[in-house]
């Protein structure tokens, strides 16, 4: 346990104080931490068998760069870029503004709702926030929203991507724990809606505290609203194509990313907004974000190799067991551990690292594994916006040049609190998660 | 006391991790009188990298599926062609014997010492449509793995869909695919019993999949000769048989899960039209394997014959 | 000409780095476009012609590696990786520069050492005849590509990356 904790401390030091890019800091601490556990000391620095360690790191790089399921990342980002490019985002926000804009913070509310909608076609939180950033941010800026509120509503809204089905993380959980994936998908739905609702309250709170953060627009008449809806047929068509395709079984969510990008490409061609120049810019913008994200995933994997080898998962398990407390108390201890780990970890590696350790314990205490899966995903969502390493926040700061992570983290605080409220509700009232699978499948 | 680290994958609930490794660990600890203890480690990467992880000394031992590294381990894939028609235990023991006798000298495993070899259960067709003739499969979208499955898919004129096995549930649930080639065990372990309606089992088997369990040769050298001998005594054929048996149990659990979920299981009768239709594919699939090992220094045809004889006459009692 | 104007406008890099960046991003842009078309063609083929593209998953995997690693040098030397800047306002400009220089050297070394190892792994994999499942494409070539791009990352970081770290006006 000590070695792993020292590893964490060094990692935080390198990231925060020495300003090393997170991807490389994780990779380097993981690499040397693992080497230490393989017997590296100052005395054998030159005779140490580095080749094995370098192979381990190299294989992580080679395999992750070719991971099929990660192909959703560039393709969904591209879809968002093309949608933005064809002017549909403007149309979408004109429509949203027509309905919600006269409220204070209305566009942020529309962003949260739109993130929820987008989550229903995208299994990844990072892709959801990257896409919605392209769609929503220019509009919110145009209407004078503060960077803090605007980015926070995207970063928080984007976390819904892994809860509202389909979800990569829920599938991984289902496979790790042999839990029904369709039940998990059904169970994610109501907590996802609850998330949208609570985020709307968070927006309300922010504009109540500081009306300048999200100014209200003019109130439109119903005919005006309906005509604003006219501009969004492209978005609707894309939604129907992607969602309909997934639910009718024409393609998988992974393939849906490619088809969605293709659909966005066709719409852009049809709207005559695309030329070679703008297409090229959309493409390279996507590949830049993609390379950055992959670097982080690779670094996180190398770091978790070290944590794993240090025996941290087993130590955590023993620690939890040694605390002589009630079953619900154990759940709260686990949640506390998740929130602490969530400060540093990227969602997928946190999931892969912890679930195999905790679920046998949770199961033996008599809890429902579908419910626990939803809890884990909600905590993972929280980790995406918890400083200092919040992936959704970093994606936004990478996509929106000029907005610093610090600004987003400050803005996201009310949303983070809303998430904690939601986590407590689901933990204390399991029916929130379990009622749908109960009705549909049990 | 030496710790022998075993890098493992598959869910912690899989028989490989609940039965095979723990049983072997117990054997090793007893045989070495506690001087060597076995420790399981999860999450060290994609199964295909397990060979390298052990080769490079990151972990001491592991197991993997030969199909993940196409082109490197062609010899043990001898068991994958259709028509063997026995359970995993018999196949695994026969495969070990052929490895020990003929394949070892070909050095496909280089710096690794093979601890045991085993096979997953017979492949079946798990689908959302009934299969009464191979013509029913024509044009259907079927998820296939690599190797001999690709070959069968081609011969049956299905529309092959390549995807990781872990995507199978989702793809079946959403009707992206109409069926899948898989052993029975996945009815339970991947919960395919929730998303398939029909299972077709061929009397002489459809295909099998070969795995190896291996250990770093340098690590073995670092142990005392006594301990090396002790570990070898509880590995080889003994370990192969035990692993095969555990995978057979996995198939049985899958079978029960399928029954419980009301999946329609069609055990094709020997001599029926469907069985004859399938048998017609066999000579060509044998040839495909023989071609793949043409560059090796063995009489492949004779070994194949011997393997099938050994497997079919294996008696679990002896 | 329109092209040189476009490059001047969108590639702020200096000297040869400008053209290297443009060249690499032409590769990544084309590859991404190809990835999108491949998925669409695969799905369309499956539904309209009962014939999907053989090995579409494998091609996807290779294209993904090309996108990520052809892009890696450009975003790395431009400082496109995520850093935590919470303490910047307490640090002076000089300290921030020194830390940036330190990161640059560290990243360059990291890429160099893994590239060395990957070249070895690639040749080992080629010698053993390891190929992809459906298309039987030698896996070693993909590894070689990733290794070469890692060398490019190391080389550009130790030259242009260092120059940028020193010159930056942050
Ligand atoms: Na989703
Ligand atoms: Na975090």
XYZ file of C-alpha atoms in Angstrom, chain A residues 216-440:
225
model
C -31.669 36.043 -20.493
C -32.693 36.563 -24.093
C -35.943 37.842 -25.529
C -39.108 35.810 -25.296
C -40.363 34.588 -28.664
C -43.920 33.928 -29.775
C -45.063 30.435 -30.683
C -44.997 31.038 -34.469
C -41.439 32.324 -34.107
C -40.500 29.265 -32.062
C -41.922 26.936 -34.672
C -40.077 28.674 -37.463
C -36.852 28.375 -35.444
C -37.532 24.648 -35.303
C -37.371 24.634 -39.105
C -33.625 25.077 -39.046
C -32.957 21.932 -37.058
C -34.199 19.292 -39.491
C -30.576 18.300 -40.158
C -29.930 17.626 -36.478
C -33.162 15.697 -36.214
C -32.288 13.691 -39.317
C -28.909 12.851 -37.839
C -30.474 11.892 -34.507
C -32.967 9.654 -36.265
C -30.228 8.128 -38.409
C -27.909 7.382 -35.515
C -30.466 6.496 -32.816
C -32.814 4.726 -35.176
C -29.910 2.789 -36.647
C -28.736 1.634 -33.243
C -32.163 0.729 -31.894
C -33.278 -0.953 -35.119
C -30.060 -2.959 -35.045
C -28.661 -1.683 -38.322
C -25.283 -0.980 -36.746
C -23.448 -1.054 -33.425
C -22.815 2.079 -31.375
C -19.172 1.814 -32.472
C -20.195 1.790 -36.110
C -22.806 4.445 -35.392
C -19.950 6.862 -34.835
C -18.740 6.346 -38.402
C -22.231 6.399 -39.863
C -23.066 9.536 -37.875
C -19.950 11.244 -39.188
C -20.901 10.128 -42.705
C -24.411 11.494 -42.209
C -23.067 14.800 -40.942
C -20.779 14.880 -43.984
C -23.753 14.392 -46.339
C -25.799 17.060 -44.577
C -22.895 19.471 -44.841
C -22.575 18.683 -48.556
C -26.320 19.178 -49.002
C -26.217 22.522 -47.213
C -23.293 23.554 -49.433
C -21.305 24.714 -46.430
C -18.427 22.329 -47.056
C -15.391 23.040 -49.190
C -12.014 21.363 -49.275
C -10.619 23.914 -46.863
C -13.308 23.613 -44.188
C -13.340 19.827 -44.542
C -9.588 19.706 -44.001
C -9.870 21.936 -40.943
C -12.641 19.762 -39.457
C -10.544 16.662 -40.029
C -7.280 17.911 -38.523
C -9.087 19.455 -35.599
C -10.473 15.994 -34.887
C -7.162 14.183 -35.239
C -5.410 16.629 -32.905
C -7.966 16.063 -30.136
C -7.804 12.326 -30.783
C -4.020 12.096 -30.437
C -4.158 14.084 -27.197
C -6.816 11.782 -25.719
C -4.981 8.634 -26.726
C -1.816 9.882 -25.039
C -3.757 10.229 -21.780
C -5.327 6.791 -22.052
C -1.921 5.197 -22.714
C -0.342 7.022 -19.766
C -3.182 5.960 -17.480
C -2.803 2.342 -18.518
C 0.928 2.304 -17.796
C 0.287 3.926 -14.422
C -2.370 1.382 -13.539
C 0.044 -1.428 -14.426
C 2.246 -0.102 -11.637
C -0.623 0.342 -9.151
C -1.793 -3.168 -9.900
C 1.642 -4.689 -9.428
C 2.039 -2.775 -6.175
C -0.911 -4.792 -4.907
C -3.003 -1.715 -4.272
C -6.316 -3.350 -5.274
C -5.847 -6.208 -2.788
C -4.737 -3.852 -0.032
C -7.822 -1.713 -0.553
C -10.025 -4.791 -0.316
C -8.384 -5.870 2.938
C -8.653 -2.357 4.301
C -12.390 -2.205 3.609
C -12.937 -5.655 5.113
C -10.951 -4.751 8.232
C -13.314 -1.886 9.031
C -15.982 -3.499 11.166
C -19.046 -1.615 9.888
C -22.544 -2.084 8.440
C -23.032 -3.065 4.772
C -24.237 0.409 3.814
C -21.227 1.791 5.672
C -18.986 -0.329 3.463
C -20.688 1.123 0.383
C -19.994 4.620 1.679
C -16.342 3.744 2.331
C -16.108 2.426 -1.236
C -17.715 5.610 -2.543
C -15.223 7.651 -0.575
C -12.347 5.659 -2.064
C -13.780 6.146 -5.540
C -14.050 9.876 -5.072
C -10.439 10.049 -3.919
C -9.220 7.853 -6.789
C -11.415 9.902 -9.100
C -9.258 12.914 -8.413
C -6.481 11.318 -10.421
C -7.890 8.541 -12.571
C -9.261 8.430 -16.062
C -12.689 6.755 -16.105
C -11.969 3.514 -17.895
C -8.773 2.634 -16.050
C -10.412 3.458 -12.712
C -13.211 1.088 -13.655
C -10.886 -1.711 -14.804
C -8.774 -1.299 -11.716
C -11.404 -1.241 -8.992
C -14.469 -3.190 -10.077
C -12.848 -6.649 -9.971
C -11.781 -5.888 -6.369
C -15.022 -4.462 -5.046
C -17.813 -6.372 -6.700
C -17.330 -9.736 -4.927
C -17.430 -7.847 -1.616
C -20.540 -5.889 -2.613
C -22.225 -9.051 -3.835
C -21.444 -10.963 -0.651
C -23.007 -8.149 1.383
C -26.253 -8.822 -0.476
C -26.412 -5.783 -2.756
C -27.738 -5.836 -6.297
C -24.906 -5.749 -8.854
C -26.955 -3.801 -11.398
C -27.509 -1.114 -8.795
C -23.828 -1.132 -7.858
C -22.953 -0.777 -11.549
C -25.000 2.406 -11.774
C -23.385 3.701 -8.579
C -19.937 3.005 -10.006
C -20.785 4.760 -13.256
C -22.136 7.811 -11.430
C -18.961 7.982 -9.331
C -16.938 7.599 -12.518
C -18.922 10.474 -14.018
C -18.039 12.553 -10.990
C -14.357 11.696 -11.455
C -14.494 13.177 -14.941
C -15.106 16.621 -13.475
C -13.150 16.263 -10.212
C -9.847 18.179 -10.074
C -6.945 17.966 -10.549
C -7.388 15.337 -13.283
C -10.851 15.646 -14.814
C -10.835 14.237 -18.312
C -13.988 16.022 -19.477
C -12.539 19.289 -18.311
C -9.283 18.651 -20.169
C -11.104 17.696 -23.337
C -12.950 20.987 -23.184
C -9.846 22.967 -22.496
C -8.151 21.236 -25.448
C -11.083 21.776 -27.788
C -11.674 25.384 -26.727
C -8.351 27.084 -27.032
C -7.939 29.789 -24.430
C -10.135 28.369 -21.667
C -7.934 27.129 -18.839
C -8.824 23.959 -16.905
C -8.859 26.050 -13.706
C -11.718 28.192 -15.005
C -13.757 25.129 -15.894
C -13.072 23.409 -12.570
C -14.273 26.490 -10.696
C -17.393 26.730 -12.855
C -18.191 23.051 -12.449
C -18.437 23.097 -8.632
C -22.257 23.516 -8.412
C -22.667 20.698 -10.933
C -20.307 18.538 -8.914
C -22.503 19.151 -5.859
C -25.586 18.211 -7.898
C -23.820 14.954 -8.754
C -23.169 14.215 -5.089
C -26.869 14.753 -4.348
C -27.748 12.355 -7.162
C -25.232 9.801 -5.889
C -26.797 9.927 -2.412
C -30.307 9.553 -3.845
C -29.362 6.478 -5.885
C -27.403 4.964 -2.994
C -30.162 5.433 -0.427
C -33.105 4.723 -2.769
C -31.985 1.835 -5.015
C -35.359 1.880 -6.801
C -34.222 4.954 -8.731
C -31.903 2.655 -10.666
C -33.718 -0.648 -10.338
C -37.317 0.186 -11.149
C -36.934 0.109 -14.936
C -35.047 -3.199 -15.180
C -37.514 -4.555 -12.616
C -40.490 -3.636 -14.800
C -38.910 -4.599 -18.110
